[in-house]
mmCIF file of N, CA and C in Angstrom:
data_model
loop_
_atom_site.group_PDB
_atom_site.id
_atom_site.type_symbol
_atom_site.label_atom_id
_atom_site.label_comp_id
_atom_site.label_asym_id
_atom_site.label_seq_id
_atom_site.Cartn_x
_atom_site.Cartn_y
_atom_site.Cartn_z
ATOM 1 N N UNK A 44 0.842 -1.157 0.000
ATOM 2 C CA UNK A 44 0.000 0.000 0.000
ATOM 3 C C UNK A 44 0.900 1.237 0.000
ATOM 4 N N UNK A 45 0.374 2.224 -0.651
ATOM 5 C CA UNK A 45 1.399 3.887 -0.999
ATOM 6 C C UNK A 45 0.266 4.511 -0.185
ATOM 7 N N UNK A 46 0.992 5.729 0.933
ATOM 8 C CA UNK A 46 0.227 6.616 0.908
ATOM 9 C C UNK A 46 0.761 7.989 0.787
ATOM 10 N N UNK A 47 0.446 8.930 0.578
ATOM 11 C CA UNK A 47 1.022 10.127 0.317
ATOM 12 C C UNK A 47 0.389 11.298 1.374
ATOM 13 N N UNK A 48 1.168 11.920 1.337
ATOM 14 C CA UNK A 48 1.008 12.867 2.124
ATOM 15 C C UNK A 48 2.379 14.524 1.644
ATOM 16 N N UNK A 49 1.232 15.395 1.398
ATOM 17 C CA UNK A 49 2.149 16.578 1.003
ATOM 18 C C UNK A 49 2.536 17.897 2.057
ATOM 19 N N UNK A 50 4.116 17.929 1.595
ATOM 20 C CA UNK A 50 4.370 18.652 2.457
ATOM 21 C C UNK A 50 4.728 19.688 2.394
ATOM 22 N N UNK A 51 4.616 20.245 1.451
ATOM 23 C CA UNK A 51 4.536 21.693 0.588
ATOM 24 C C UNK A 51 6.294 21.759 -0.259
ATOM 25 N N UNK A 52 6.492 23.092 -0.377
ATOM 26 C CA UNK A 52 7.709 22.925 -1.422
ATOM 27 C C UNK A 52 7.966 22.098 -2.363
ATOM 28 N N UNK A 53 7.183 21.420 -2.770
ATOM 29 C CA UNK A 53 7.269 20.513 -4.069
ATOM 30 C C UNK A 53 7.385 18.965 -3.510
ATOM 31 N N UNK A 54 6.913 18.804 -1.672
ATOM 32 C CA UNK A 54 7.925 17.731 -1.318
ATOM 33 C C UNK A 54 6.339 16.933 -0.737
ATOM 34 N N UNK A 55 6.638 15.586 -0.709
ATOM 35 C CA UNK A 55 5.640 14.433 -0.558
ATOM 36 C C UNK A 55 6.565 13.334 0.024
ATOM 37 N N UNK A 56 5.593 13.064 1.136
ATOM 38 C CA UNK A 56 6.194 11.855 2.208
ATOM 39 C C UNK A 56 5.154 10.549 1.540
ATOM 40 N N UNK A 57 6.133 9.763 1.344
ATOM 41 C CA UNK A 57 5.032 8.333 0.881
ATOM 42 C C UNK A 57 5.890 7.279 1.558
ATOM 43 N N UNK A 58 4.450 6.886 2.371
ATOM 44 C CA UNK A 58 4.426 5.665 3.143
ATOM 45 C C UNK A 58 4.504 4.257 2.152
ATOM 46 N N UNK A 59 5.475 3.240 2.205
ATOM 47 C CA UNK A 59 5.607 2.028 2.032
ATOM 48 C C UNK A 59 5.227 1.193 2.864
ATOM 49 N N UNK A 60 3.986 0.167 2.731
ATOM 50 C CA UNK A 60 3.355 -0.720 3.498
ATOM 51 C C UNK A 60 3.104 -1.881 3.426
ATOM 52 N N UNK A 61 2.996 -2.679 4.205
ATOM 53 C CA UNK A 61 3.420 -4.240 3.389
ATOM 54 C C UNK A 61 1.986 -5.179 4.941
ATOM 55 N N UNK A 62 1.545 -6.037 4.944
ATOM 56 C CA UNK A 62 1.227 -6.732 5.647
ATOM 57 C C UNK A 62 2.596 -7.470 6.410
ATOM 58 N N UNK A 63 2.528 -7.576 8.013
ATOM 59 C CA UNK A 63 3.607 -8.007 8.567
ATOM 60 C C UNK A 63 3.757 -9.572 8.343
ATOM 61 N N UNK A 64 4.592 -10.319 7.425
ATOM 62 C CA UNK A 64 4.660 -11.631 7.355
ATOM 63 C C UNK A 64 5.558 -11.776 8.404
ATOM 64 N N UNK A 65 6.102 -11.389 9.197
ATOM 65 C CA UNK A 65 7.488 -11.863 9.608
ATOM 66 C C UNK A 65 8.625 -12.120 9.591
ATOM 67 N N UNK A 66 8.792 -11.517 8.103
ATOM 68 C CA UNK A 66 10.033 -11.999 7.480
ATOM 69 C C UNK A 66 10.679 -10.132 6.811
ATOM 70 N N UNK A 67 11.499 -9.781 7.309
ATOM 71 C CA UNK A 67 12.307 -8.637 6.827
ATOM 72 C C UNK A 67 12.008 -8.129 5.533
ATOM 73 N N UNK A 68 11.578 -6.422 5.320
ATOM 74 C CA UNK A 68 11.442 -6.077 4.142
ATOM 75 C C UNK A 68 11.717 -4.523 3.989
ATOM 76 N N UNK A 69 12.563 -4.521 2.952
ATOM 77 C CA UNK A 69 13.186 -3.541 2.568
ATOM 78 C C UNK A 69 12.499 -2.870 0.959
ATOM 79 N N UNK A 70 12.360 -1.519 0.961
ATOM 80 C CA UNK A 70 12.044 -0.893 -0.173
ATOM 81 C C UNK A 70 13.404 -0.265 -0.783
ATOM 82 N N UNK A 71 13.328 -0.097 -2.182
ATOM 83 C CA UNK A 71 14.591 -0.407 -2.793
ATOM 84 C C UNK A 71 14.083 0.470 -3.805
ATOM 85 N N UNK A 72 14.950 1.923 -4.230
ATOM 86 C CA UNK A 72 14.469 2.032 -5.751
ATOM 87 C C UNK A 72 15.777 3.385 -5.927
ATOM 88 N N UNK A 73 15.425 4.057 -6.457
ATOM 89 C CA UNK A 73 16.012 5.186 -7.472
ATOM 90 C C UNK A 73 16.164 6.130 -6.732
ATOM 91 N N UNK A 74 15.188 6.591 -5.741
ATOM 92 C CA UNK A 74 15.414 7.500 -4.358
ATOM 93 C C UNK A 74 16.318 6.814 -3.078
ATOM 94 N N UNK A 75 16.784 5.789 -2.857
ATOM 95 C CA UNK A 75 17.622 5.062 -2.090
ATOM 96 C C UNK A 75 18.754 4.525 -2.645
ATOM 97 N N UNK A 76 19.024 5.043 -4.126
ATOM 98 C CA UNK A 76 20.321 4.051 -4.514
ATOM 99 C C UNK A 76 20.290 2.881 -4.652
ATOM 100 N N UNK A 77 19.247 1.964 -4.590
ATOM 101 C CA UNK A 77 18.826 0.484 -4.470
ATOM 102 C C UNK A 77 19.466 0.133 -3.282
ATOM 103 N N UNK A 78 19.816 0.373 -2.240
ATOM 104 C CA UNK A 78 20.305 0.126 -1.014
ATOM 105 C C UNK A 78 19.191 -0.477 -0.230
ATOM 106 N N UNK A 79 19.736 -1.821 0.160
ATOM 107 C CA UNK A 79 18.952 -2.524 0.878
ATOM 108 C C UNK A 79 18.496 -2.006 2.322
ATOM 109 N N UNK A 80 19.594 -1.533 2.625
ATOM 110 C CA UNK A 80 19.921 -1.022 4.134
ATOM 111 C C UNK A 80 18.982 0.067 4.257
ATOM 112 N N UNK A 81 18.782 0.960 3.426
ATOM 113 C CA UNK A 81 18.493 2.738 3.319
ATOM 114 C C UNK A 81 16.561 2.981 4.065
ATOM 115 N N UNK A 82 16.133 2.005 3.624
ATOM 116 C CA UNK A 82 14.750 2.194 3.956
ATOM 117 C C UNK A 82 14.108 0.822 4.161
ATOM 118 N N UNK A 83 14.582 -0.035 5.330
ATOM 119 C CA UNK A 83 13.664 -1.283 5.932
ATOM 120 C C UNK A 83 12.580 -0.697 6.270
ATOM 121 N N UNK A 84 11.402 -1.691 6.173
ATOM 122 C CA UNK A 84 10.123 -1.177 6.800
ATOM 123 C C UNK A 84 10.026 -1.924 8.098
ATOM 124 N N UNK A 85 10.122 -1.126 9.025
ATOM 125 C CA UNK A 85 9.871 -0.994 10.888
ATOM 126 C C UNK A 85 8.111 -1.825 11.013
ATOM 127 N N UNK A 86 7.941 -2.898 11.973
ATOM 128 C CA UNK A 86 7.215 -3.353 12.271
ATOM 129 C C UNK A 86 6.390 -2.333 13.072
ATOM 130 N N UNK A 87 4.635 -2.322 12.470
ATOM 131 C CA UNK A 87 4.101 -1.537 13.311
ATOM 132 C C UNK A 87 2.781 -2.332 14.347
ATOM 133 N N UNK A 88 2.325 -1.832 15.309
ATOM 134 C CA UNK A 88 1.275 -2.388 16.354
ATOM 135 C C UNK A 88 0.296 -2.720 15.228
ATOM 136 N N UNK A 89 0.060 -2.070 14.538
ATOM 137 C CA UNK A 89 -1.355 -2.706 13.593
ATOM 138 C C UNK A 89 -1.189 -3.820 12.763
ATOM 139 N N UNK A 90 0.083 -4.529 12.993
ATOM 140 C CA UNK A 90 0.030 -5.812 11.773
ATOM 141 C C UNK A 90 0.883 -5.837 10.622
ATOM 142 N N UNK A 91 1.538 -4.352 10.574
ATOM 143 C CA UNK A 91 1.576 -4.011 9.122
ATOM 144 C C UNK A 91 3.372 -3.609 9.217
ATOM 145 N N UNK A 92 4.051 -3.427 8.149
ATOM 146 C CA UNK A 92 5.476 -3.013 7.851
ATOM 147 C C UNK A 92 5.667 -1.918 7.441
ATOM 148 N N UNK A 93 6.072 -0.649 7.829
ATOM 149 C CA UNK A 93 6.351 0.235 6.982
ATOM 150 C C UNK A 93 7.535 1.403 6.913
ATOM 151 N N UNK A 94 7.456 2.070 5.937
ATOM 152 C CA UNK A 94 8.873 2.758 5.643
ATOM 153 C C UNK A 94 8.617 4.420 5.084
ATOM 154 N N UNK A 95 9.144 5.281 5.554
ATOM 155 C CA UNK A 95 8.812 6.747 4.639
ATOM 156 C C UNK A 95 9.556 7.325 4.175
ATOM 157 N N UNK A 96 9.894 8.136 2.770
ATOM 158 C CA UNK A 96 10.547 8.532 2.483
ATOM 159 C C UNK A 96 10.235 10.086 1.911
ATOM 160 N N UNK A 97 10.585 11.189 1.637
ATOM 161 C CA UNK A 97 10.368 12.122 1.458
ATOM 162 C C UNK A 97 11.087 12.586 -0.487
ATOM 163 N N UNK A 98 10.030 12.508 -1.366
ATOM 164 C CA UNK A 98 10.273 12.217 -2.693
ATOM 165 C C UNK A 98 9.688 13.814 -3.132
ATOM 166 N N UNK A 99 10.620 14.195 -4.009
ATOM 167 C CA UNK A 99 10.328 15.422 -5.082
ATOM 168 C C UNK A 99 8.471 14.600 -5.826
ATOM 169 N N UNK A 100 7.725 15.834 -5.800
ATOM 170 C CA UNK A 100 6.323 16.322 -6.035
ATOM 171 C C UNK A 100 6.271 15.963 -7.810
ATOM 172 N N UNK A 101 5.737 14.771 -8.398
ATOM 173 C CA UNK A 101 5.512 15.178 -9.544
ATOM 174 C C UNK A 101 6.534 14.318 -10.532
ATOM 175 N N UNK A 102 7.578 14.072 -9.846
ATOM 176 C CA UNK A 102 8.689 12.438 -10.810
ATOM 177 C C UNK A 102 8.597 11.973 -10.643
ATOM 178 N N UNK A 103 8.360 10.806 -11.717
ATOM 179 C CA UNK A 103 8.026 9.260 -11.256
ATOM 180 C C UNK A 103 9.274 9.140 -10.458
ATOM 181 N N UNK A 104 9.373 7.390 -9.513
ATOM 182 C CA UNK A 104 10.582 7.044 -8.949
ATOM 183 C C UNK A 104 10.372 5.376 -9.579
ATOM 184 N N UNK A 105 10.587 4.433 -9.663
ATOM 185 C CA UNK A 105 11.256 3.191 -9.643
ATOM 186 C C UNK A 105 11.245 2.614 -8.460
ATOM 187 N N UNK A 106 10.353 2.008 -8.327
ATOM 188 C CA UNK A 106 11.123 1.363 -7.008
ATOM 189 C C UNK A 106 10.483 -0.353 -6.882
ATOM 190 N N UNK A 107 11.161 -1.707 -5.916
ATOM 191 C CA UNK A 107 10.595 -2.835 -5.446
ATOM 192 C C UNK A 107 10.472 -2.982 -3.998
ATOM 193 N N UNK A 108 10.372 -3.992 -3.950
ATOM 194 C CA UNK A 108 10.435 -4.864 -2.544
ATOM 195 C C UNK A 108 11.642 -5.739 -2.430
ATOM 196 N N UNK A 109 11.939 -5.919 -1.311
ATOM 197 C CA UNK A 109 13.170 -7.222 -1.225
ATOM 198 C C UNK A 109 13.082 -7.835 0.161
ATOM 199 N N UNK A 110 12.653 -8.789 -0.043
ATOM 200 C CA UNK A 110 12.750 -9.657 1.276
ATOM 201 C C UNK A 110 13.290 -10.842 1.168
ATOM 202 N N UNK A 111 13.711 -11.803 2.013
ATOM 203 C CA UNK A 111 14.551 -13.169 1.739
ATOM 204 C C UNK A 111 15.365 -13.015 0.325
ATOM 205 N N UNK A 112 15.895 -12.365 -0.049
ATOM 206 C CA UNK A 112 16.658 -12.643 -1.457
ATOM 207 C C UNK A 112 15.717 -12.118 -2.514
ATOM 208 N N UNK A 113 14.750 -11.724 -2.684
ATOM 209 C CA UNK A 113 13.294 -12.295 -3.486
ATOM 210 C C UNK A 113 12.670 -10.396 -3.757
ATOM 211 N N UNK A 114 12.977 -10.102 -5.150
ATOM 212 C CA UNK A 114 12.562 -8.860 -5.567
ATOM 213 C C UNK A 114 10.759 -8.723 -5.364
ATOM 214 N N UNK A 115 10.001 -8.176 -5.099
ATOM 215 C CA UNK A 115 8.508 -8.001 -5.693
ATOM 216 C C UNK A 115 7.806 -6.758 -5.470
ATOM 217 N N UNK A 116 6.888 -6.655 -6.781
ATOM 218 C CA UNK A 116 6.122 -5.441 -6.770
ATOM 219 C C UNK A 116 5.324 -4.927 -6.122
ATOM 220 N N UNK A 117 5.079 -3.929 -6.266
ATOM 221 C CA UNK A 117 3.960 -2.983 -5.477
ATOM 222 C C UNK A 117 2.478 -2.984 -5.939
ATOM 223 N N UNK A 118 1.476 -3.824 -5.396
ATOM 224 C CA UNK A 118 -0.014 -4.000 -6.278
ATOM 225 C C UNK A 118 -0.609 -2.742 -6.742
ATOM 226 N N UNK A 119 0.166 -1.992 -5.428
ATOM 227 C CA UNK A 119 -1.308 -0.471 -5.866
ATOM 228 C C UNK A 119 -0.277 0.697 -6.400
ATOM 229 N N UNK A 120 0.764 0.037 -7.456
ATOM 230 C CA UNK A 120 1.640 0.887 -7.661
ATOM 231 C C UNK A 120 1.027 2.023 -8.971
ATOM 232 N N UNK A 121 1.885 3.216 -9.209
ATOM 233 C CA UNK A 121 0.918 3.929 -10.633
ATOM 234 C C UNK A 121 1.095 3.262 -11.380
ATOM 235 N N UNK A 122 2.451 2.582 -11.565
ATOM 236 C CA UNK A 122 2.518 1.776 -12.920
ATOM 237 C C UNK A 122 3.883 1.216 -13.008
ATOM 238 N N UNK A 123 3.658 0.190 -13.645
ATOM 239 C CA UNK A 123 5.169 -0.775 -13.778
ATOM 240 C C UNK A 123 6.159 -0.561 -15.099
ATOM 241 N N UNK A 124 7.133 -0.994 -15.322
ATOM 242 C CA UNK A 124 8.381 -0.420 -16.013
ATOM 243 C C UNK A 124 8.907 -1.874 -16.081
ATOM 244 N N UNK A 125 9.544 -2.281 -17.377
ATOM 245 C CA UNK A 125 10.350 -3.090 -17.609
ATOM 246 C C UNK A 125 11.674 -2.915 -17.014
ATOM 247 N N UNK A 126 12.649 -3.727 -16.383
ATOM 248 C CA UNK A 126 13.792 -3.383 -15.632
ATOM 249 C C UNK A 126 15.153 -4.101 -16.180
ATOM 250 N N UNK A 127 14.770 -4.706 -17.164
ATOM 251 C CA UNK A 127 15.634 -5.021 -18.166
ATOM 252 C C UNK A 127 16.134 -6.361 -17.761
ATOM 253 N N UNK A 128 15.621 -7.155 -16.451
ATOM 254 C CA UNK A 128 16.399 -8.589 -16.198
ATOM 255 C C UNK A 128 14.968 -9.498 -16.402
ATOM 256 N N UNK A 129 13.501 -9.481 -17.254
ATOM 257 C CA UNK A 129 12.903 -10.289 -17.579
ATOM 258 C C UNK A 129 11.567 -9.537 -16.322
ATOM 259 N N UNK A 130 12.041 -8.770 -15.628
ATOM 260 C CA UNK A 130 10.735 -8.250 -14.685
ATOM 261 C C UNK A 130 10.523 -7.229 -14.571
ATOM 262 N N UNK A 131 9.812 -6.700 -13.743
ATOM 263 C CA UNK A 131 9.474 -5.089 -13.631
ATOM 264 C C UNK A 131 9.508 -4.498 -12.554
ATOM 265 N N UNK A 132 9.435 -2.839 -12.479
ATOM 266 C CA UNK A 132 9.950 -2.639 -11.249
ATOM 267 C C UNK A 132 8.645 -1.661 -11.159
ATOM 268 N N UNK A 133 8.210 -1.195 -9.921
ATOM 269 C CA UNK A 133 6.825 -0.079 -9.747
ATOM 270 C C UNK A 133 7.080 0.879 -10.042
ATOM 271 N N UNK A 134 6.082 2.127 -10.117
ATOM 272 C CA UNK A 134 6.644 3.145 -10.135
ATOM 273 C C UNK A 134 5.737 4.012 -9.532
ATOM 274 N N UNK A 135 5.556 4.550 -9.176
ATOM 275 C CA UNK A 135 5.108 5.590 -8.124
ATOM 276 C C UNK A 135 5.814 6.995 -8.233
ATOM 277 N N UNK A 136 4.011 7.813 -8.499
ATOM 278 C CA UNK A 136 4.383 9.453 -8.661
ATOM 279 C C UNK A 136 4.153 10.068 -7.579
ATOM 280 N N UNK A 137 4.414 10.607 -6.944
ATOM 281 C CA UNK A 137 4.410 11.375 -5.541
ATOM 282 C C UNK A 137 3.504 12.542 -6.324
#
């Protein structure tokens, strides 16, 4: 799940959300350098995983999931992008 939230100056906080499986998950894209490390999503009281990042108003970004080894997309993403290794990566406009 994306949620957005604007924070004026051209700038938008979007929440990365995942249902808590239990198993470690990291958001990964074009605003983090693909750095695994840069934005884990923190276990929250409601069940759920999540991560925020603060993205320029209006550019797409690129971004996945990575958990156990294992790339995957974003369901409620704006739209997906070929990534050139046979899959795709989300993309999300702030």
């Amino acid at each position: 799940m994306l949620k957005r939230r604007p924070q004026g100056t051209g700038k938008v906080k979007v929440t990365f959300a995942l249902p808590d499986g239990g198993e470690c998950v990291s958001v990964v894209g074009d605003f983090n350098g693909w750095d695994p490390w840069a934005s884990p999503l923190r276990r929250r009281s409601n069940g759920t995983r999540s991560a925020t990042v603060v993205l320029e108003q209006g550019r797409p970004y690129s971004f996945r999931y990575l958990a156990g080894g294992r790339f995957f997309d974003e369901n409620e993403a704006d739209g997906w992008s070929p990534n050139g290794y046979g899959e795709t990566h989300s993309i999300v406009v702030p």
